[in-house]
Each structure stands twice: as C-alpha cells, then as structure tokens.
Short mmCIF file of C-alpha atoms and ligand atoms in Angstrom, two decimals:
data_model
loop_
_atom_site.label_atom_id
_atom_site.label_comp_id
_atom_site.label_asym_id
_atom_site.label_seq_id
_atom_site.Cartn_x
_atom_site.Cartn_y
_atom_site.Cartn_z
CA MET A 1 0.00 0.00 0.00
CA ASN A 2 1.35 3.42 -1.03
CA ILE A 3 0.34 6.37 1.13
CA PHE A 4 1.11 9.90 0.00
CA VAL A 5 1.49 12.35 2.91
CA VAL A 6 0.99 16.04 2.18
CA ASN A 7 1.73 19.04 4.42
CA CYS A 8 0.83 22.38 2.85
CA GLY A 9 1.97 25.79 4.06
CA SER A 10 0.96 29.08 2.47
CA SER A 11 3.73 28.90 -0.14
CA SER A 12 4.98 25.33 0.23
CA ILE A 13 4.04 21.68 -0.20
CA LYS A 14 6.00 19.06 1.73
CA TYR A 15 5.39 15.45 0.71
CA GLN A 16 6.45 11.89 1.48
CA LEU A 17 5.43 8.71 -0.28
CA PHE A 18 5.39 5.68 2.04
CA ASP A 19 5.36 2.01 1.13
CA MET A 20 3.33 0.73 4.07
CA ALA A 21 4.51 -2.86 3.54
CA ASP A 22 7.68 -1.92 5.45
CA GLU A 23 6.91 1.75 6.22
CA SER A 24 9.82 2.82 4.02
CA VAL A 25 9.94 6.23 2.35
CA ARG A 26 9.94 5.73 -1.42
CA ALA A 27 10.37 9.44 -2.15
CA LYS A 28 10.02 12.75 -0.39
CA GLY A 29 10.39 16.39 -1.14
CA VAL A 30 9.22 19.94 -0.97
CA VAL A 31 8.05 22.65 -3.34
CA GLU A 32 8.78 26.10 -1.95
CA ARG A 33 7.99 29.68 -2.97
CA ILE A 34 4.68 28.77 -4.61
CA GLY A 35 2.88 31.89 -5.84
CA GLU A 36 5.51 34.26 -4.42
CA ALA A 37 5.73 37.52 -6.36
CA GLY A 38 8.91 37.79 -8.40
CA ALA A 39 10.15 34.31 -7.44
CA GLU A 40 10.00 30.95 -9.14
CA ALA A 41 8.91 27.84 -7.28
CA GLN A 42 11.68 25.43 -6.30
CA LEU A 43 11.31 21.67 -6.09
CA THR A 44 13.61 19.45 -4.05
CA HIS A 45 12.83 15.77 -4.63
CA THR A 46 14.73 13.05 -2.78
CA VAL A 47 14.87 9.34 -3.55
CA GLY A 48 17.21 7.45 -1.22
CA GLU A 49 20.46 9.43 -1.18
CA GLN A 50 19.71 11.14 -4.50
CA LYS A 51 18.53 14.75 -4.27
CA HIS A 52 17.08 16.49 -7.34
CA LYS A 53 16.53 20.25 -7.44
CA ARG A 54 14.52 22.09 -10.07
CA THR A 55 12.97 25.47 -10.68
CA ILE A 56 9.39 24.80 -11.69
CA ALA A 57 6.33 26.71 -12.86
CA ALA A 58 3.80 26.53 -10.01
CA LYS A 59 1.59 29.55 -9.42
CA ASN A 60 -0.61 27.72 -6.93
CA HIS A 61 -0.92 24.49 -4.93
CA THR A 62 -2.82 22.66 -7.71
CA GLU A 63 0.02 23.33 -10.15
CA GLY A 64 2.59 22.37 -7.51
CA LEU A 65 0.88 19.06 -6.74
CA THR A 66 0.37 18.29 -10.44
CA TYR A 67 4.11 18.78 -10.90
CA ILE A 68 4.95 16.55 -7.91
CA LEU A 69 2.74 13.76 -9.27
CA GLY A 70 4.53 14.11 -12.62
CA VAL A 71 7.88 13.75 -10.84
CA LEU A 72 6.69 10.65 -8.95
CA VAL A 73 6.04 8.88 -12.28
CA ASP A 74 9.00 10.39 -14.15
CA PRO A 75 10.97 7.49 -15.69
CA ALA A 76 14.30 9.07 -14.64
CA ILE A 77 13.68 10.23 -11.06
CA GLY A 78 10.24 8.84 -10.22
CA VAL A 79 9.34 5.80 -8.15
CA LEU A 80 5.87 4.90 -9.48
CA GLY A 81 4.68 3.47 -12.81
CA SER A 82 1.44 5.41 -12.48
CA THR A 83 -0.21 7.71 -9.94
CA LYS A 84 -2.94 5.04 -9.74
CA GLU A 85 -0.49 3.18 -7.46
CA ILE A 86 -1.23 5.78 -4.74
CA ASP A 87 -3.81 4.18 -2.44
CA ALA A 88 -4.61 7.14 -0.21
CA VAL A 89 -3.52 10.67 0.65
CA GLY A 90 -2.93 11.75 4.27
CA HIS A 91 -3.14 15.49 4.94
CA ARG A 92 -1.68 17.30 7.91
CA VAL A 93 -4.27 19.75 9.22
CA VAL A 94 -3.24 22.04 12.05
CA HIS A 95 -6.47 23.10 13.76
CA GLY A 96 -9.31 20.65 14.32
CA GLY A 97 -10.98 22.76 17.01
CA GLU A 98 -13.22 20.93 19.48
CA LYS A 99 -15.05 18.86 16.88
CA MET A 100 -12.12 16.91 15.46
CA SER A 101 -10.75 14.58 18.09
CA ARG A 102 -9.51 11.92 15.68
CA THR A 103 -8.21 11.26 12.21
CA CYS A 104 -11.00 11.04 9.64
CA ARG A 105 -11.74 10.58 5.97
CA ILE A 106 -12.28 13.94 4.30
CA ASP A 107 -15.83 14.66 3.12
CA PRO A 108 -17.67 17.97 2.67
CA SER A 109 -18.57 18.10 6.40
CA VAL A 110 -14.89 17.76 7.40
CA ILE A 111 -13.96 20.51 4.94
CA ASP A 112 -16.64 22.71 6.56
CA VAL A 113 -15.11 22.13 10.00
CA ILE A 114 -11.59 22.98 8.77
CA HIS A 115 -13.06 26.20 7.27
CA GLU A 116 -14.84 26.92 10.55
CA ASN A 117 -11.55 26.59 12.43
CA ALA A 118 -9.65 28.94 10.10
CA VAL A 119 -10.43 31.78 12.51
CA LEU A 120 -8.57 29.85 15.24
CA GLY A 121 -5.70 28.78 12.97
CA PRO A 122 -5.51 31.64 10.45
CA LEU A 123 -1.90 30.93 9.45
CA HIS A 124 -2.32 27.21 8.94
CA ASN A 125 -5.84 26.05 8.16
CA PRO A 126 -6.33 28.10 4.95
CA PRO A 127 -3.15 26.69 3.33
CA ASN A 128 -4.00 23.18 4.63
CA LEU A 129 -7.39 23.55 2.89
CA MET A 130 -5.76 24.78 -0.31
CA GLY A 131 -3.66 21.62 -0.27
CA ILE A 132 -6.67 19.38 0.35
CA GLU A 133 -8.68 20.99 -2.41
CA ALA A 134 -5.74 20.84 -4.83
CA ALA A 135 -5.02 17.18 -4.00
CA MET A 136 -8.68 16.22 -4.35
CA THR A 137 -8.68 17.90 -7.75
CA VAL A 138 -5.57 16.17 -9.06
CA MET A 139 -6.22 12.81 -7.30
CA PRO A 140 -10.01 12.52 -7.37
CA GLY A 141 -10.22 8.74 -7.28
CA VAL A 142 -8.44 8.06 -3.95
CA PRO A 143 -9.49 8.49 -0.33
CA HIS A 144 -8.20 11.65 1.36
CA VAL A 145 -7.69 11.62 5.12
CA ALA A 146 -7.17 14.52 7.56
CA VAL A 147 -4.81 14.11 10.52
CA PHE A 148 -5.20 16.99 12.99
CA ASP A 149 -2.35 18.46 15.07
CA THR A 150 -4.84 19.20 17.83
CA ALA A 151 -6.47 15.74 17.99
CA PHE A 152 -4.11 14.09 20.50
CA LEU A 153 -4.68 17.00 22.88
CA SER A 154 -8.48 16.63 22.78
CA THR A 155 -8.32 14.53 25.98
CA LEU A 156 -7.21 17.50 28.11
CA PRO A 157 -9.66 17.99 30.99
CA PRO A 158 -11.45 21.36 31.38
CA LYS A 159 -9.19 22.33 34.30
CA ALA A 160 -6.26 22.20 31.86
CA TYR A 161 -7.90 23.65 28.77
CA ARG A 162 -10.04 26.45 30.21
CA TYR A 163 -8.57 29.90 30.75
CA ALA A 164 -9.86 31.86 33.72
CA VAL A 165 -11.45 34.55 31.54
CA PRO A 166 -15.13 35.51 31.19
CA ALA A 167 -16.96 32.25 30.41
CA GLU A 168 -18.54 33.79 27.35
CA TRP A 169 -15.11 34.06 25.71
CA TYR A 170 -15.17 30.28 25.66
CA THR A 171 -18.82 29.58 24.92
CA LYS A 172 -19.18 32.27 22.26
CA HIS A 173 -15.66 32.74 20.90
CA ARG A 174 -14.11 29.29 21.54
CA VAL A 175 -11.22 30.75 23.57
CA ARG A 176 -9.54 27.76 25.23
CA ARG A 177 -6.32 25.74 25.11
CA TYR A 178 -6.26 23.42 22.06
CA GLY A 179 -2.58 22.52 21.86
CA PHE A 180 -0.52 21.63 18.78
CA HIS A 181 2.26 19.23 17.71
CA GLY A 182 -0.19 16.49 18.77
CA THR A 183 0.88 14.12 16.00
CA SER A 184 4.48 14.34 17.20
CA HIS A 185 3.61 13.86 20.89
CA ARG A 186 1.41 10.88 20.00
CA TYR A 187 4.10 9.24 17.85
CA VAL A 188 6.74 9.75 20.52
CA SER A 189 4.49 8.41 23.29
CA LEU A 190 3.72 5.27 21.27
CA GLN A 191 7.42 4.74 20.58
CA THR A 192 8.28 5.30 24.24
CA ALA A 193 5.69 2.75 25.38
CA LYS A 194 7.33 0.22 23.05
CA LEU A 195 10.84 1.11 24.19
CA LEU A 196 9.93 0.91 27.88
CA GLY A 197 7.98 -2.31 27.29
CA LYS A 198 4.81 -0.82 28.85
CA PRO A 199 1.27 -0.89 27.50
CA LEU A 200 0.30 2.61 26.35
CA GLU A 201 -2.61 2.67 28.83
CA ARG A 202 -0.06 2.56 31.68
CA LEU A 203 2.44 5.03 30.26
CA ASN A 204 3.08 8.21 32.27
CA VAL A 205 5.53 10.52 30.54
CA ILE A 206 6.37 14.13 29.84
CA THR A 207 7.13 14.59 26.14
CA ALA A 208 9.01 17.71 25.03
CA HIS A 209 9.08 18.56 21.32
CA LEU A 210 11.98 21.00 20.99
CA GLY A 211 12.41 22.26 17.43
CA ASN A 212 11.83 25.69 16.02
CA GLY A 213 8.43 25.41 17.61
CA CYS A 214 8.53 23.94 21.12
CA SER A 215 5.81 22.30 23.19
CA MET A 216 5.46 19.88 26.07
CA THR A 217 2.71 17.40 26.92
CA ALA A 218 1.89 15.71 30.21
CA ILE A 219 0.67 12.19 29.42
CA ALA A 220 -1.15 10.12 32.06
CA ASN A 221 -2.03 6.52 31.27
CA GLY A 222 -1.34 7.13 27.58
CA GLN A 223 -3.59 10.20 27.32
CA ALA A 224 -2.65 13.87 27.10
CA VAL A 225 -3.74 15.68 30.29
CA ASP A 226 -1.91 18.99 29.88
CA HIS A 227 0.06 20.79 27.23
CA THR A 228 2.05 24.02 26.98
CA MET A 229 0.72 25.49 23.72
CA GLY A 230 -2.60 27.23 23.99
CA MET A 231 -5.35 28.59 21.81
CA THR A 232 -2.52 29.28 19.36
CA PRO A 233 1.04 27.87 19.24
CA LEU A 234 2.36 31.03 20.93
CA GLU A 235 1.91 29.96 24.55
CA GLY A 236 4.25 27.95 26.76
CA LEU A 237 7.92 27.25 26.11
CA ILE A 238 10.38 29.72 24.61
CA MET A 239 10.76 28.88 20.91
CA GLY A 240 12.96 29.91 17.97
CA THR A 241 11.04 33.12 17.28
CA ARG A 242 7.96 32.81 19.55
CA SER A 243 7.90 34.26 23.05
CA GLY A 244 6.00 31.47 24.80
CA ASP A 245 4.35 32.61 28.07
CA ILE A 246 4.23 36.33 28.76
CA ASP A 247 2.00 38.50 30.91
CA PRO A 248 -1.05 39.11 28.66
CA ALA A 249 -1.10 42.76 29.81
CA ILE A 250 2.13 43.32 27.84
CA VAL A 251 0.10 43.35 24.62
CA SER A 252 -2.10 46.32 25.55
CA TYR A 253 0.87 48.00 27.24
CA MET A 254 2.85 47.91 23.98
CA VAL A 255 -0.20 49.11 22.02
CA THR A 256 -0.77 52.04 24.40
CA ASN A 257 2.82 52.97 25.22
CA ALA A 258 4.91 51.98 22.21
CA GLY A 259 2.42 52.93 19.51
CA LEU A 260 2.33 49.45 18.01
CA SER A 261 -0.83 48.04 16.45
CA ALA A 262 -2.25 44.82 17.92
CA GLN A 263 -1.15 43.08 14.70
CA ALA A 264 2.40 44.41 15.06
CA VAL A 265 2.60 43.10 18.64
CA ASP A 266 1.26 39.74 17.52
CA LYS A 267 3.82 39.59 14.73
CA ALA A 268 6.66 40.54 17.08
CA LEU A 269 5.64 37.85 19.59
CA ASN A 270 5.52 35.22 16.83
CA LYS A 271 8.38 36.23 14.55
CA SER A 272 10.97 38.25 16.44
CA SER A 273 10.79 36.96 19.99
CA GLY A 274 11.99 33.72 21.60
CA LEU A 275 15.65 32.79 21.11
CA LEU A 276 15.91 35.36 18.32
CA GLY A 277 14.45 38.16 20.42
CA LEU A 278 16.70 37.48 23.40
CA SER A 279 19.92 36.86 21.47
CA GLU A 280 19.25 39.54 18.85
CA PHE A 281 20.96 37.44 16.20
CA SER A 282 19.60 33.92 15.70
CA ASN A 283 16.69 31.56 16.35
CA ASP A 284 18.92 28.55 15.72
CA MET A 285 20.22 26.64 18.74
CA ARG A 286 23.43 25.66 16.90
CA ASP A 287 24.35 29.31 16.27
CA LEU A 288 23.56 30.22 19.85
CA LEU A 289 25.65 27.46 21.40
CA GLU A 290 28.58 28.37 19.18
CA ALA A 291 28.23 31.99 20.30
CA VAL A 292 28.02 30.94 23.96
CA ASP A 293 31.36 29.17 23.53
CA ALA A 294 32.76 32.37 22.05
CA GLY A 295 31.62 34.33 25.13
CA ASN A 296 28.46 36.01 23.73
CA GLU A 297 26.40 37.11 26.76
CA LYS A 298 23.10 37.57 24.90
CA ALA A 299 23.30 34.07 23.47
CA LYS A 300 24.05 32.76 26.98
CA LEU A 301 20.97 34.51 28.37
CA ALA A 302 18.78 33.17 25.52
CA VAL A 303 19.89 29.57 26.13
CA GLU A 304 19.51 29.95 29.91
CA CYS A 305 15.95 31.28 29.57
CA PHE A 306 15.09 28.48 27.09
CA VAL A 307 16.34 25.72 29.41
CA TYR A 308 14.89 27.35 32.54
CA ARG A 309 11.36 27.44 31.06
CA ILE A 310 11.62 23.78 30.03
CA VAL A 311 12.79 22.70 33.48
CA LYS A 312 10.04 24.78 35.12
CA TYR A 313 7.30 23.12 33.06
CA ILE A 314 8.73 19.64 33.68
CA GLY A 315 8.52 20.43 37.41
CA ALA A 316 4.89 21.49 37.02
CA TYR A 317 3.96 18.40 35.01
CA TYR A 318 5.81 16.17 37.47
CA ALA A 319 3.49 17.54 40.15
CA ILE A 320 0.25 16.82 38.24
CA LEU A 321 1.04 13.33 36.89
CA PRO A 322 0.36 10.16 38.90
CA SER A 323 3.97 9.11 38.27
CA VAL A 324 6.62 9.80 35.65
CA ASP A 325 8.20 6.87 33.78
CA ALA A 326 10.43 9.23 31.78
CA VAL A 327 10.92 12.67 30.36
CA VAL A 328 11.16 12.29 26.58
CA LEU A 329 12.99 14.78 24.36
CA THR A 330 12.38 15.06 20.62
CA GLY A 331 12.52 17.59 17.73
CA GLY A 332 15.68 19.09 16.22
CA ILE A 333 17.09 20.28 19.56
CA GLY A 334 15.90 17.27 21.60
CA GLU A 335 17.30 14.82 19.06
CA ASN A 336 20.59 16.53 18.31
CA SER A 337 21.77 19.13 20.77
CA VAL A 338 24.12 17.49 23.28
CA PRO A 339 24.76 20.72 25.25
CA ALA A 340 21.06 21.73 25.45
CA ARG A 341 20.12 18.22 26.64
CA SER A 342 22.83 18.20 29.23
CA MET A 343 21.62 21.56 30.63
CA ILE A 344 18.04 20.27 30.78
CA VAL A 345 19.05 17.09 32.63
CA ASP A 346 21.23 19.09 35.03
CA GLY A 347 18.24 21.31 35.73
CA LEU A 348 16.26 18.23 36.72
CA SER A 349 18.72 17.01 39.35
CA ARG A 350 16.28 17.87 42.18
CA LEU A 351 13.85 15.40 40.61
CA GLY A 352 16.53 12.72 40.55
CA ALA A 353 17.78 12.94 36.96
CA ARG A 354 21.49 12.13 36.53
CA LEU A 355 23.16 12.76 33.19
CA ASP A 356 25.14 9.97 31.52
CA ASP A 357 27.60 11.97 29.47
CA GLN A 358 28.63 9.07 27.31
CA ARG A 359 25.00 8.19 26.46
CA ASN A 360 24.22 11.84 25.77
CA HIS A 361 27.09 12.08 23.25
CA ALA A 362 26.18 8.75 21.65
CA THR A 363 22.44 9.38 21.15
CA LEU A 364 22.43 11.37 17.91
CA ARG A 365 21.33 11.28 14.27
CA GLY A 366 18.06 9.48 14.71
CA ALA A 367 19.20 7.26 17.59
CA CYS A 368 16.95 6.75 20.58
CA GLY A 369 17.67 5.80 24.16
CA PRO A 370 18.16 7.15 27.65
CA ILE A 371 20.71 9.91 28.26
CA THR A 372 20.60 9.47 32.04
CA THR A 373 22.49 6.90 34.12
CA PRO A 374 20.92 3.46 34.71
CA ASP A 375 20.32 4.41 38.38
CA SER A 376 18.78 7.80 37.57
CA VAL A 377 15.55 8.16 39.56
CA LEU A 378 14.05 10.22 36.74
CA PRO A 379 15.04 8.75 33.36
CA VAL A 380 15.38 11.18 30.44
CA TRP A 381 15.08 9.64 26.98
CA VAL A 382 15.67 10.86 23.46
CA VAL A 383 13.08 9.51 21.01
CA PRO A 384 13.14 10.91 17.45
CA THR A 385 9.77 12.01 16.15
CA ASN A 386 8.25 11.13 12.78
CA GLU A 387 5.04 13.05 12.17
CA GLU A 388 4.81 11.99 8.52
CA LEU A 389 4.94 8.29 9.41
CA MET A 390 2.26 8.84 12.07
CA ILE A 391 0.06 10.50 9.42
CA ALA A 392 0.69 7.60 7.03
CA ARG A 393 -0.16 5.01 9.71
CA ASP A 394 -3.33 6.87 10.67
CA THR A 395 -4.35 7.19 7.02
CA LYS A 396 -3.82 3.47 6.47
CA ALA A 397 -5.88 2.67 9.58
CA VAL A 398 -8.77 4.91 8.50
CA ILE A 399 -9.00 3.56 4.97
CA SER A 400 -8.69 -0.03 6.21
CA GLN A 401 -11.75 0.29 8.50
P1 ADP B 1 11.05 22.52 13.02
O1 ADP B 1 10.34 22.82 14.30
O2 ADP B 1 11.10 23.69 12.09
O3 ADP B 1 10.67 21.21 12.39
P2 ADP B 1 13.47 21.18 13.87
O4 ADP B 1 12.73 20.14 14.62
O5 ADP B 1 14.28 20.79 12.68
O6 ADP B 1 12.55 22.40 13.44
O7 ADP B 1 14.44 21.92 14.93
C1 ADP B 1 15.17 23.05 14.62
C2 ADP B 1 16.10 23.34 15.78
O8 ADP B 1 16.89 22.18 16.02
C3 ADP B 1 17.04 24.50 15.56
O9 ADP B 1 17.13 25.30 16.72
C4 ADP B 1 18.37 23.80 15.31
O10 ADP B 1 19.44 24.58 15.76
C5 ADP B 1 18.25 22.58 16.17
N1 ADP B 1 19.18 21.56 15.71
C6 ADP B 1 19.09 20.79 14.60
N2 ADP B 1 20.20 20.02 14.47
C7 ADP B 1 20.99 20.31 15.53
C8 ADP B 1 22.26 19.87 15.97
N3 ADP B 1 22.95 18.95 15.29
N4 ADP B 1 22.76 20.41 17.10
C9 ADP B 1 22.08 21.34 17.79
N5 ADP B 1 20.87 21.80 17.42
C10 ADP B 1 20.34 21.30 16.32
#
C-alpha cells in the first residue's frame, strides 16, 4: 500500500510517499515559494540518497501538486509506474478545534469544520485547505484523510484547557487551550511505550518537542492531560522566534505605550521573539551554542531562559502526573543538541535525573535511548519524532476500516 502524505503551508508543499509494507519512504520532497511575487517555485525531490533540485512553474498548490505527481512517475527520477499506485492521501491539518478529536476521511462536512476553524488557525488552516482541495482535484479517485495536530490534545480535561477569563469568551468565541504538535507527541508516546515495554494505557511521561516550535505534553495513562501550547502555538515554552508565556497585559501595554498596532505586537511575539528576540541574532540553537562558547552574553541569556522554562514546566507536570516513567525529548534540539540536553538534565537534578555523558554524546542522528544513568531516579530519553509516518499510519488505519 502506497500512502502519500501532504503538508501544505501558504507557499509550500512538503510530501512523502510511504510504502506501508515496510513503512519505508519511497520518495520525499518539498516545493517552496509557490505563488511568491517575483520568485519561481523550487522543487527538491529526494529518492534514497539522491537529491534532485529544479525550478518549476507553479503559481498555486494545484500546479505544484500536479508537478509533484509528474515527478513521482518520471521514468528518470520517479518511483511509481502510475499515480494510480497511490492508495490514499494523508493530509496534515493544524487546527481541528473541538469537533475533530480523531483522524477522519475527508468529506464535505470535514472541509466545513476545517473552514470553521480557520479563525482559530488563520496561518495554517487556509493553506491546509488549499492543499486538500488541490489534492482532491488532481487525485479525485483516492481516499483523502485529515490528521489533525490538535487531535491528541483533545483529551485535556477542562481544568487544563479552560482559561480563567469571562466564560462567554469560551462559549461564544471558543477561547480555550487546544494545543498543537499532537501528532508528534502521540508518535513519541507510542514509541516510548514500546521502548519501555509498557502498554500505552499505563504510560506516564512528559514529552518535550523541541524544534523551532517547542511544546510539552503531560501524558497520564497514555492520554494527554496537559500541554504548553494554547489557543494558538504562541503559549508555553520559549521557541525559535515565539515568546511562549508572557504577561497578557504586555500586549495592551505595547499598544498604548509603544504605539504598536495589535497586529504588530502579535507579529513581534511570533516572529521576532523567543531565542531570536533574546539573542538579537539567531533563532537557531546551533548558532547560539557556538556563540556561547565564544563568550556572547546575549546568546548565553537566551539559552539559559530556554532551558529554565523547560525545566520549570517539567517540574509542574511532574506535580500533576500520577507518576513519571520518563521525560522524553524530541525535535531538532531534543534529538541533536548534546549541550542543550545536558543543561536540561542538570536542571532536573532535584527530581533525581542524573546525566550519563557518554550516552548523551552517543544518542544522535536518529538514535533513541536514555541519556541518564541506569540508576537515575528520573530517566530522560531521546526519542526521534516522525510526524509523517504517524500521518501515514493513521491514514492506512482509516482507509482499512
Ligand atoms: P522545526 O520545528 O522547524 O521542524 P526542527 O525540529 O528541525 O525544526 O528543529 C530546529 C532546531 O533544532 C534549531 O534550533 C536547530 O538549531 C536545532 N538543531 C538541529 N540540528 C541540531 C544539531 N545537530 N545540534 C544542535 N541543534 C540542532
């Protein structure tokens, strides 16, 4: 069974084609700069170790997807004899709101709900919909399935998802915590259950997805019970360019006292805050750690704030969970950054975490395993995420029902 996974942004289409017989990736790639004024779209298509780059004509997502399908059957760089060999398409959809608590086959009612949630996910749902509509146009004969980023977090209890604001904000305007990165947290929790040899229903873990976007989930008996991101992905941990938690009064303060519009404040909190805002030069952990080594004080502060917020949330989640089998780190920083991981584990010493330096240095490039000592009271694991594979597995499960 071939499952085609599609993840559309406003000017990009990321794709992976899975052979579900062995869950291998037959081809993957990305088209970027779709519809950008004065720029041509760029395709990067990868088969095994072979990377092919092309400038292509794609003014919109339909043209981009048509081109990708052409590449998949191209005799020179393709991997399929015909696009009819694609059995289903799995779409990443960011905001499912309250109605979408699980993966589902896309029909007009699902499209309506994704539209309805565009007000909650204005940056993501409209491009996700463009991708769905384009893919349904160019692949009309196959089932299309939506996998929602918010779905795994739909088990949060009201005490975790309600904000203490006028109740009408929730009942009338749907203001509540939804959470994001759910597909990643779910994949990582399933992997961790396997690695620890525990049934998922008995797994108690804290999963931290630390990439450009960062979020953390408290998981009790296999179900998400709290999460750091909120109504939007802005809340919680410090991220590459997002502030994470701030006093909400700062927004009106900056509007009133700095002459910024509400939109300008929102943009600053999303695009020029976080590691970038604090360091004033980069949102990338690698750059920051290099600068710390060279004695850059702003980079040092940025990394300290980043680690401090993570440790603080782990402490909070430790308090609310029935027990903690492990803290699990994933995402670009969690999977690769030896220094950031070591600072996080050191910060958890009060909870009984003890770093194993050798394990920390050895667990890289897609490897998984503990980075704490065998006698560490609180084990910290690295488990690489794979959101695309989770989407492919979900899609297969839905179309096999
Ligand atoms: P995204 O959230 O955009 O998918 P990633 O999960 O790829 O991002 O994470 C990006 C972050 O991971 C960046 O801060 C980057 O510096 C960090 N990162 C990636 N590789 C390494 C590495 N080898 N060492 C340290 N940090 C890394």
